[in-house]
Tab-separated table of C-alpha atoms and ligand atoms in Angstrom:
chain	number	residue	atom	x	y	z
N	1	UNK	CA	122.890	42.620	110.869
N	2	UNK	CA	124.390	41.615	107.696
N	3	UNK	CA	125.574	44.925	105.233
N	4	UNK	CA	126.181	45.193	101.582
N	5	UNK	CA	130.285	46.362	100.635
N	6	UNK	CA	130.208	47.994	97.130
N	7	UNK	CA	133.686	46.598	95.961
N	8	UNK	CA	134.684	49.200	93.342
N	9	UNK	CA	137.919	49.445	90.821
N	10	UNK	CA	139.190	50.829	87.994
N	11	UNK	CA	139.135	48.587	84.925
N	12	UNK	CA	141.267	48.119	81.970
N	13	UNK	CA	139.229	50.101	79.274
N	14	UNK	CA	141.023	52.369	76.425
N	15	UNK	CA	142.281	55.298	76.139
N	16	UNK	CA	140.234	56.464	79.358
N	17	UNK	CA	140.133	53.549	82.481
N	18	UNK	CA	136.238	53.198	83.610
N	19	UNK	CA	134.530	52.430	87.102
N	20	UNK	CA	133.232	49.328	87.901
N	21	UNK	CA	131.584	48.053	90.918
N	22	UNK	CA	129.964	44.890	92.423
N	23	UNK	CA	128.072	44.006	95.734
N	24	UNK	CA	129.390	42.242	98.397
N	25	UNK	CA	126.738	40.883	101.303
N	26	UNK	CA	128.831	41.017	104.536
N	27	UNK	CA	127.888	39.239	108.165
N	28	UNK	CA	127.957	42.067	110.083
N	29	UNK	CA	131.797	41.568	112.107
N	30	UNK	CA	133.143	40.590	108.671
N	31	UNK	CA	135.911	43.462	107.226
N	32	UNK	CA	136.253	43.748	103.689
N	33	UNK	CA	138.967	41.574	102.533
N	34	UNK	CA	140.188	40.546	99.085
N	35	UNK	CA	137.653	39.364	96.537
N	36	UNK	CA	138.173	38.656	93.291
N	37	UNK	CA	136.192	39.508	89.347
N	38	UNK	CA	136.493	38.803	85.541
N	39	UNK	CA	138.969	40.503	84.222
N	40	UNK	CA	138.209	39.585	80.484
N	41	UNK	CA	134.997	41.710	80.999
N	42	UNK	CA	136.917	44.581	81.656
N	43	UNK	CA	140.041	44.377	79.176
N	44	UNK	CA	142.111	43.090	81.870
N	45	UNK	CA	142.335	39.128	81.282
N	46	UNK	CA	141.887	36.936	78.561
N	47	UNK	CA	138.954	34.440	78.582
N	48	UNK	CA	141.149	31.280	79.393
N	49	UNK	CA	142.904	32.808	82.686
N	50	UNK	CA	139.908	35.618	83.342
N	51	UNK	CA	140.595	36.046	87.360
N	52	UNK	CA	142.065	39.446	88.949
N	53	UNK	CA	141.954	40.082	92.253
N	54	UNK	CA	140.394	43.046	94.522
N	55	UNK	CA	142.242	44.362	96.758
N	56	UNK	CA	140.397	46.912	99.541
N	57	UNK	CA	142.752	50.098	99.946
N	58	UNK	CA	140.186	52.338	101.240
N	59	UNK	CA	136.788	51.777	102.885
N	60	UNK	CA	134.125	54.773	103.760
N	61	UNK	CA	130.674	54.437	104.650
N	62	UNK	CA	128.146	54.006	101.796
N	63	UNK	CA	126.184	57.586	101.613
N	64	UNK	CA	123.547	56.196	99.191
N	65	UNK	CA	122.486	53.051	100.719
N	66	UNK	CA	123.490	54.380	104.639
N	67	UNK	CA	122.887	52.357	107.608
N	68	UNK	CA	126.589	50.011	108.116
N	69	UNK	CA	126.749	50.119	104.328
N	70	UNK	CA	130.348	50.298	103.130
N	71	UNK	CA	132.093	51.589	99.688
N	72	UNK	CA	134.934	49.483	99.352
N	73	UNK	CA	137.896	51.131	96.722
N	74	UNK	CA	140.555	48.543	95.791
N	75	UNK	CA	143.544	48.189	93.618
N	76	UNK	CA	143.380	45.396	90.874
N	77	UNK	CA	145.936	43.052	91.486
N	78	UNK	CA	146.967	39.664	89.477
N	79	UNK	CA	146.493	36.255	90.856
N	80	UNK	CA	150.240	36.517	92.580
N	81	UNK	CA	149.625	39.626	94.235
N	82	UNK	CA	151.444	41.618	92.436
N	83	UNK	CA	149.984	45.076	90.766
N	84	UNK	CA	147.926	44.875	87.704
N	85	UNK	CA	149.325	46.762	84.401
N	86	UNK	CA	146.210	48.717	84.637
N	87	UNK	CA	146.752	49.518	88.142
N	88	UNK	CA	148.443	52.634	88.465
N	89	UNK	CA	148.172	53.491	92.173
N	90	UNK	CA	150.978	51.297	92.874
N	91	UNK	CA	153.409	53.440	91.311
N	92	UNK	CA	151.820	56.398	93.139
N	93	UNK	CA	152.602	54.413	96.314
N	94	UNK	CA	156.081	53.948	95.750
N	95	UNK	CA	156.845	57.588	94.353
N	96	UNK	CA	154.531	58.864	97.159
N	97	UNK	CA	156.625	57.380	100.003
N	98	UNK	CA	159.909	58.228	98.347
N	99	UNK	CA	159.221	61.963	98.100
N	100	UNK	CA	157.538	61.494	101.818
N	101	UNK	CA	159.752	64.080	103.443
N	102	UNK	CA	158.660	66.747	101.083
N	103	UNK	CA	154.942	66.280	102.290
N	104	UNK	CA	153.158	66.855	99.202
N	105	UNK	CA	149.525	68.384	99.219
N	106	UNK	CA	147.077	67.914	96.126
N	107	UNK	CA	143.669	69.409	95.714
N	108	UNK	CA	141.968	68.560	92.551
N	109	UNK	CA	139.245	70.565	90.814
N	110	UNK	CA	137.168	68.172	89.252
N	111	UNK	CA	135.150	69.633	86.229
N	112	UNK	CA	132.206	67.322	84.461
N	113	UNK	CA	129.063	68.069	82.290
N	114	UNK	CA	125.773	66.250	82.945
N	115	UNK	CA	124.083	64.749	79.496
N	116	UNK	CA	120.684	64.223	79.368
N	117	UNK	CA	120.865	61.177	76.536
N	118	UNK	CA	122.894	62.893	73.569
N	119	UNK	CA	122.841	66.479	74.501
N	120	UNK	CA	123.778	68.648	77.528
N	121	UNK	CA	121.569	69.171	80.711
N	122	UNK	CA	118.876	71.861	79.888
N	123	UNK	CA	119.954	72.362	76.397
N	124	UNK	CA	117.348	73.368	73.555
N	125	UNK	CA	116.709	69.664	71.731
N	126	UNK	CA	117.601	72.404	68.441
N	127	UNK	CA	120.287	74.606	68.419
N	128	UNK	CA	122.412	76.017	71.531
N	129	UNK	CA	121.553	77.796	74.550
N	130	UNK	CA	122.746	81.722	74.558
N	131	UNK	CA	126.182	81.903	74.502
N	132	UNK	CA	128.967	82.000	77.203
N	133	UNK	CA	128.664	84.042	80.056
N	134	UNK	CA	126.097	84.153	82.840
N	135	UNK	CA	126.468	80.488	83.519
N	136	UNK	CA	130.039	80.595	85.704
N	137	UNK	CA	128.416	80.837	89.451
N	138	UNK	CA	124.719	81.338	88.434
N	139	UNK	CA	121.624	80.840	90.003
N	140	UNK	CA	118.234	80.287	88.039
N	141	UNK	CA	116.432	78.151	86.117
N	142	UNK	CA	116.868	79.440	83.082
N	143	UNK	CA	120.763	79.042	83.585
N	144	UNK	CA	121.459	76.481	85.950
N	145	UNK	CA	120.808	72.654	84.745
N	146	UNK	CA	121.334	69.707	87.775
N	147	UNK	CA	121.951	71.721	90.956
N	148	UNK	CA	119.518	69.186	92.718
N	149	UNK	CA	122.058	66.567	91.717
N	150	UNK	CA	125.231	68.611	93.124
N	151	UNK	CA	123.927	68.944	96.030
N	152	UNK	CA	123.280	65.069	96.572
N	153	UNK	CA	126.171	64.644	95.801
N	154	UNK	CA	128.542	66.883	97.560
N	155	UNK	CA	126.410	65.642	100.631
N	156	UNK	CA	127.512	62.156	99.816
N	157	UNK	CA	130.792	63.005	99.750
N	158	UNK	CA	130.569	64.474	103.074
N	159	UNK	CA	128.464	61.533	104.359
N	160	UNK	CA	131.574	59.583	103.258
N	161	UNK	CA	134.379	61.316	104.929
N	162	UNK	CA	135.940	62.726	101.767
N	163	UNK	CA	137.855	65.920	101.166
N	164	UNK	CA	135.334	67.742	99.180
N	165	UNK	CA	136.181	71.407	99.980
N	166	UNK	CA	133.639	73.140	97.312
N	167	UNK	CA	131.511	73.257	93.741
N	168	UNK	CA	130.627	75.392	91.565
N	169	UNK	CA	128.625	76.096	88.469
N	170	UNK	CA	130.995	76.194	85.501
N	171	UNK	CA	131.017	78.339	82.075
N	172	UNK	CA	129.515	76.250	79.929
N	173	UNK	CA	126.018	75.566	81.093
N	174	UNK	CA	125.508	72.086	82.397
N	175	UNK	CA	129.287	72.353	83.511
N	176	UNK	CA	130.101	72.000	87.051
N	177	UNK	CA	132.926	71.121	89.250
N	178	UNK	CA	133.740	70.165	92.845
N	179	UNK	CA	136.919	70.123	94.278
N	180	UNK	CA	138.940	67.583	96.670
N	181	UNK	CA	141.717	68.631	99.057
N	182	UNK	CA	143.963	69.487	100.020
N	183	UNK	CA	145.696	65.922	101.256
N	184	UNK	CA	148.578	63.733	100.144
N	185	UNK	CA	148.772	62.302	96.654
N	186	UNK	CA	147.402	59.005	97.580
N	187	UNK	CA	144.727	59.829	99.448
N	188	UNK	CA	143.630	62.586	97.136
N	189	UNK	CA	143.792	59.844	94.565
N	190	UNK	CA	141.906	57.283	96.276
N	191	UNK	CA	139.106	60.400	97.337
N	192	UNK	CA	138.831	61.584	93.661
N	193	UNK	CA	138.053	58.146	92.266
N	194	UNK	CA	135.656	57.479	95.159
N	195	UNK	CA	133.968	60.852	94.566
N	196	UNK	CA	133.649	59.976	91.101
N	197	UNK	CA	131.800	57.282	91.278
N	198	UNK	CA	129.682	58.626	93.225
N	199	UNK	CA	128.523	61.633	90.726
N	200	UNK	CA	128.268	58.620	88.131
N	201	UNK	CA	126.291	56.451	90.828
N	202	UNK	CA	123.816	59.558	91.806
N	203	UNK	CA	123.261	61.015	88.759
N	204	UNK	CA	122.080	57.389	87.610
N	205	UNK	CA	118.885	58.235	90.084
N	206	UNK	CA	118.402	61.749	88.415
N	207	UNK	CA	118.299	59.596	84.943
N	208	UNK	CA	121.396	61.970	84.065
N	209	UNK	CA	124.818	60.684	82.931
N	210	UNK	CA	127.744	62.723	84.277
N	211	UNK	CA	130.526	62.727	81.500
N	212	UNK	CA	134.585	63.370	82.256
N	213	UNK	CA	135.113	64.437	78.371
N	214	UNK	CA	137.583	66.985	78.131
N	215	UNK	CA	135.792	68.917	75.380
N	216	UNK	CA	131.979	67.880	75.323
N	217	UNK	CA	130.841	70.460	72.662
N	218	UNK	CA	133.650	71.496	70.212
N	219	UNK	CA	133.186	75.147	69.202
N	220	UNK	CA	132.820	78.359	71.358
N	221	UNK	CA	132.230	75.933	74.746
N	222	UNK	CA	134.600	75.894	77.757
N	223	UNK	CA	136.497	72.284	77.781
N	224	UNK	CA	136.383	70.110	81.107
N	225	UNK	CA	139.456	69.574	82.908
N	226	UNK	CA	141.049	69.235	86.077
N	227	UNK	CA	143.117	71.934	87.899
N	228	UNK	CA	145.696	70.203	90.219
N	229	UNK	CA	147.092	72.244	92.490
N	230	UNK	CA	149.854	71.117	94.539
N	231	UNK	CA	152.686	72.322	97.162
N	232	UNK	CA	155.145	71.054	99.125
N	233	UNK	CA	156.439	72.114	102.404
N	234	UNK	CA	159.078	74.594	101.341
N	235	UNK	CA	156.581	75.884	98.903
N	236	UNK	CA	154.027	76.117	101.747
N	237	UNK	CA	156.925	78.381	103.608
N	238	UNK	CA	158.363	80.235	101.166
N	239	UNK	CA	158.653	81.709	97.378
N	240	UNK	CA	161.200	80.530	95.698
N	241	UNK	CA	160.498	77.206	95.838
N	242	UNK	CA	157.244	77.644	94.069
N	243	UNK	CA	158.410	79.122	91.587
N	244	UNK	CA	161.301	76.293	91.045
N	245	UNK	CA	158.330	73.816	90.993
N	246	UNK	CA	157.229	76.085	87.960
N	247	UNK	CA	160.260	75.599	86.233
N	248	UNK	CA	160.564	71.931	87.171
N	249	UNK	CA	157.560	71.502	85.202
N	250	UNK	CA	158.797	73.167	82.317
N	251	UNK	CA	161.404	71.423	81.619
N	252	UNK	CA	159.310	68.334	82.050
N	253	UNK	CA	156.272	69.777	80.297
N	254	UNK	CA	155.949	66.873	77.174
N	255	UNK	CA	156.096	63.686	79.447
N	256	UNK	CA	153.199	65.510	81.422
N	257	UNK	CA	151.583	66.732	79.057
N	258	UNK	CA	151.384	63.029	76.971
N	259	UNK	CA	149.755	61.532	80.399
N	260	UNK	CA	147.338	64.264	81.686
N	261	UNK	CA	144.469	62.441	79.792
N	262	UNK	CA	143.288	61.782	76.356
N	263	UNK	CA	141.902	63.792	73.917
N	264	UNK	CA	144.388	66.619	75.523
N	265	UNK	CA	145.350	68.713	72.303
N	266	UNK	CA	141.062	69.350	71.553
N	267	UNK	CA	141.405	71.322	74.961
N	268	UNK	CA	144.668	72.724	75.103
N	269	UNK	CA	144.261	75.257	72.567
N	270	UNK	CA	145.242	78.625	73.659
N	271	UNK	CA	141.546	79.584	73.770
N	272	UNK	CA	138.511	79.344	77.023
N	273	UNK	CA	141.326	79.667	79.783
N	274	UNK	CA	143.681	77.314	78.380
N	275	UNK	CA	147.329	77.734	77.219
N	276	UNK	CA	148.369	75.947	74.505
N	277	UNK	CA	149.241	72.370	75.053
N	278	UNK	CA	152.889	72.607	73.049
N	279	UNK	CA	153.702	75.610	74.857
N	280	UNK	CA	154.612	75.405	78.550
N	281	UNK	CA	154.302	79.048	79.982
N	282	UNK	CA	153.541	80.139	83.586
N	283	UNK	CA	152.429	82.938	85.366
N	284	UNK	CA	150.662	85.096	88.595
N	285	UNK	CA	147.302	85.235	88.186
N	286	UNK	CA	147.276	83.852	84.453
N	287	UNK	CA	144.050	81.903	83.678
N	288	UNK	CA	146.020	81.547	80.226
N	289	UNK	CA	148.873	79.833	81.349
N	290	UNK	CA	149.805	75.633	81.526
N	291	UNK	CA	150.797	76.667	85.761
N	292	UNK	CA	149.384	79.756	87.701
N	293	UNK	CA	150.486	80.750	90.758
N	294	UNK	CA	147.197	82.208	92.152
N	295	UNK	CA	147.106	86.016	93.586
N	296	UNK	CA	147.059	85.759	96.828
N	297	UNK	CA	149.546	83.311	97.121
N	298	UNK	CA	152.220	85.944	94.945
N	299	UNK	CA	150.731	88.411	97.896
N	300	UNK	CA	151.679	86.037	100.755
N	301	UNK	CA	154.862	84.465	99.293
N	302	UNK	CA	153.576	81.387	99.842
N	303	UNK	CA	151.324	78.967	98.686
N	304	UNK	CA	150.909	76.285	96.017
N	305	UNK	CA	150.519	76.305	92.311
N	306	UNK	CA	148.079	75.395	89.993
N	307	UNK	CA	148.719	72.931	87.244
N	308	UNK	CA	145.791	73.807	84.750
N	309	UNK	CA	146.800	71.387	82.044
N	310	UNK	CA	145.544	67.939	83.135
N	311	UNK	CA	141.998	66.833	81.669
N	312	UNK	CA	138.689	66.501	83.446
N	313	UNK	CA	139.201	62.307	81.753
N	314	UNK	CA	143.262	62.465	83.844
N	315	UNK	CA	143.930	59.855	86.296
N	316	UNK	CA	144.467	61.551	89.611
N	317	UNK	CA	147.051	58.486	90.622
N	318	UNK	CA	148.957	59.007	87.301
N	319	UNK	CA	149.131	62.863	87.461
N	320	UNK	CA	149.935	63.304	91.020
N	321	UNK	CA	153.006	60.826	90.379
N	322	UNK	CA	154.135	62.800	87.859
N	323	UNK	CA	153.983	65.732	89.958
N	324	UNK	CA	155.584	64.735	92.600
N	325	UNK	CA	158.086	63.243	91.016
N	326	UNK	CA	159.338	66.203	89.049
N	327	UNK	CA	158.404	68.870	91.501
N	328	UNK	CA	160.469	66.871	94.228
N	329	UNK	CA	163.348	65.245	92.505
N	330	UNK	CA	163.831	68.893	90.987
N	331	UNK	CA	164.336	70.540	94.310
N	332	UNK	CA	166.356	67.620	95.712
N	333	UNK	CA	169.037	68.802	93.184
N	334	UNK	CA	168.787	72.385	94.505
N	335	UNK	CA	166.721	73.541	91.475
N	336	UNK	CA	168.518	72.268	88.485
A	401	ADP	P1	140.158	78.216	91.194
A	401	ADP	O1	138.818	77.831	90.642
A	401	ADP	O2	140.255	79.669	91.545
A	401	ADP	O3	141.289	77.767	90.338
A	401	ADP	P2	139.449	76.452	93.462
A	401	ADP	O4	138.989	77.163	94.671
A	401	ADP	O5	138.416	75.775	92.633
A	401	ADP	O6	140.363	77.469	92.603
A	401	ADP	O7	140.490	75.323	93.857
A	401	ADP	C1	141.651	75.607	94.560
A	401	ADP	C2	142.084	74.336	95.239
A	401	ADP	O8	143.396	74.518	95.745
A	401	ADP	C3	141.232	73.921	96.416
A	401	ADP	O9	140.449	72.840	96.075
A	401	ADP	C4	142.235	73.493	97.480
A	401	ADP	O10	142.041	72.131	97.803
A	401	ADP	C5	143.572	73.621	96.794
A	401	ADP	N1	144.618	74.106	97.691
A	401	ADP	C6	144.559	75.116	98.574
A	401	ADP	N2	145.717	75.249	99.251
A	401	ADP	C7	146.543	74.274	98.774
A	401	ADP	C8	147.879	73.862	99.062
A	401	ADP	N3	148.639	74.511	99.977
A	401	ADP	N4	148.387	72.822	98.396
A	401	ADP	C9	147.668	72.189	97.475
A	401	ADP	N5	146.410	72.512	97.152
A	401	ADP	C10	145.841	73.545	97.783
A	402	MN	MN1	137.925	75.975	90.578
A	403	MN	MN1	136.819	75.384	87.023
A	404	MN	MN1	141.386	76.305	88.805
């Protein structure tokens, strides 16, 4: 029987690149191959020479529609094949298989708020709900705001074959986050923008929106963002090496800072877990720090390390790049 590919990319939109997706009906031996969409509907063409090309880079089984549904993720390309300005996977590609000896690990955790219309899941329609602290990990109604969507979705996910290796409630209510990893940069990439569009997709059929803004409610609310941790072989093995990473990233810490996602400085501010964004620091154990290295990995010697400075809005292609590259090239030049 014929099946329906959902052909879905990443579009040109500023500051923050959006999902899109469109239907593809399929005869059922056919294998999703390139396709092709406006790109002056999506800020990546101009009217007179509108065509950009999908190209399939991943392809999992469709959760919501089931049956020999597919999700199809591509990479935009232009008409000669070659990457797309917006499309920054290709980069990860290329840093990816340079640094391939050093087999890099990523998991992200994802954080997101669910609006219902202009306010927060569950919130009063005057005034705020009681203020922050039984909402991290709760359970009841009178705390808890979407977990029927959650679920759905971190079923999806698993219907899908993805990564997804937890969620949880978050601090501000209406807050959650799942996590994906840990896997290579690329693939963790690919996974988080699939897994993505799925909250967006299944939240649609709750009538919720699920939003990526990195600080939803200014004031004395939590921000959204999205904890990458990350290790490489040696670090996986051994101390020191995580703590070079650490350092690596110091001396790096502007150029990362600039591309961990717009909007950066209204969560970086040295309050709700954060460190400041202008000041790199690291630490065991320190929620309050730009890179922790968690306990039990300062127990064991060995480990990963968590880069809590990119935003819920980052692009997981951009800010694994970046990690890689400066974790890696660091250590190729023993550290210095
Ligand atoms: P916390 O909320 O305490 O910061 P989480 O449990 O939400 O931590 O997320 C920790 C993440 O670290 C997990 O999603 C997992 O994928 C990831 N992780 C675990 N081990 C490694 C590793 N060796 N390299 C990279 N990531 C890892
Ligand atoms: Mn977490
Ligand atoms: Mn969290
Ligand atoms: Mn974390």
């Amino acid at each position: 029987m014929a099946y329906k590919a959902e052909y879905i990319w990443i579009d040109g939109a500023e500051p923050t690149q959006k999902l899109r997706s469109k239907t593809k009906i399929m005869a059922d031996d056919e294998i999703p191959g390139i396709w092709g969409f406006d790109g002056s509907s999506t800020n990546q063409a101009a009217g007179e020479s509108s065509d950009c090309v999908l190209n399939p880079v991943r392809v999992v089984p469709d959760p919501i529609r089931g049956g020999a549904n597919k999700l199809v993720l591509c990479e935009v390309l232009l008409t000669n094949m070659k990457p797309h300005p917006t499309n920054k996977r290709a980069a990860l590609v290329t840093t990816a298989k340079k640094y391939a000896k050093h087999e890099m690990w990523f998991g992200i955790e994802q954080e997101y708020t669910f609006f219902d219309g202009i306010k927060p899941l569950g919130w009063p329609d005057n005034g705020f709900p009681a203020p922050q602290f039984g909402y991290y990990c709760g359970v009841g109604a009178d705390e808890i705001f979407g977990r029927e969507i959650v679920e759905a979705h971190s079923d999806a996910c698993m219907v899908a074959g993805l990564t997804i290796a937890g969620t949880n409630a978050e601090v501000m209510p209406a807050q959650w986050e799942f996590q994906i990893g840990p896997i290579g940069p690329v693939e963790c990439s690919d996974e988080m923008w699939l897994a993505r569009w799925l909250l967006y997709r299944i939240a649609e059929d709750f009538g919720v929106s699920a939003t990526l803004n990195p600080k939803p409610i200014e004031g004395d609310w939590n921000g959204a963002g999205a904890h990458t941790n990350f290790s490489t072989k040696q670090m996986r093995a051994s101390y020191a090496p995580i703590e070079q990473a650490c350092r690596a990233l110091g001396e790096k810490w502007e150029l990362h800072v600039k591309n961990y996602g717009y909007g950066i400085e209204r969560r970086l501010t040295g309050r709700h877990e954060t460190a400041p964004w202008n000041r790199f620091s690291w630490g065991v154990s320190n929620r309050a720090a730009s890179v922790r290295i968690p306990w039990q990995v300062a127990v064991a010697k060995k480990g990963y390390a968590e880069d809590r400075r990119p935003n819920a809005n980052m692009d997981p292609y951009t800010v694994t790049r970046l990690i890689t590259d400066t974790v890696c090239s660091y250590a190729e030049k023993g550290g210095k």
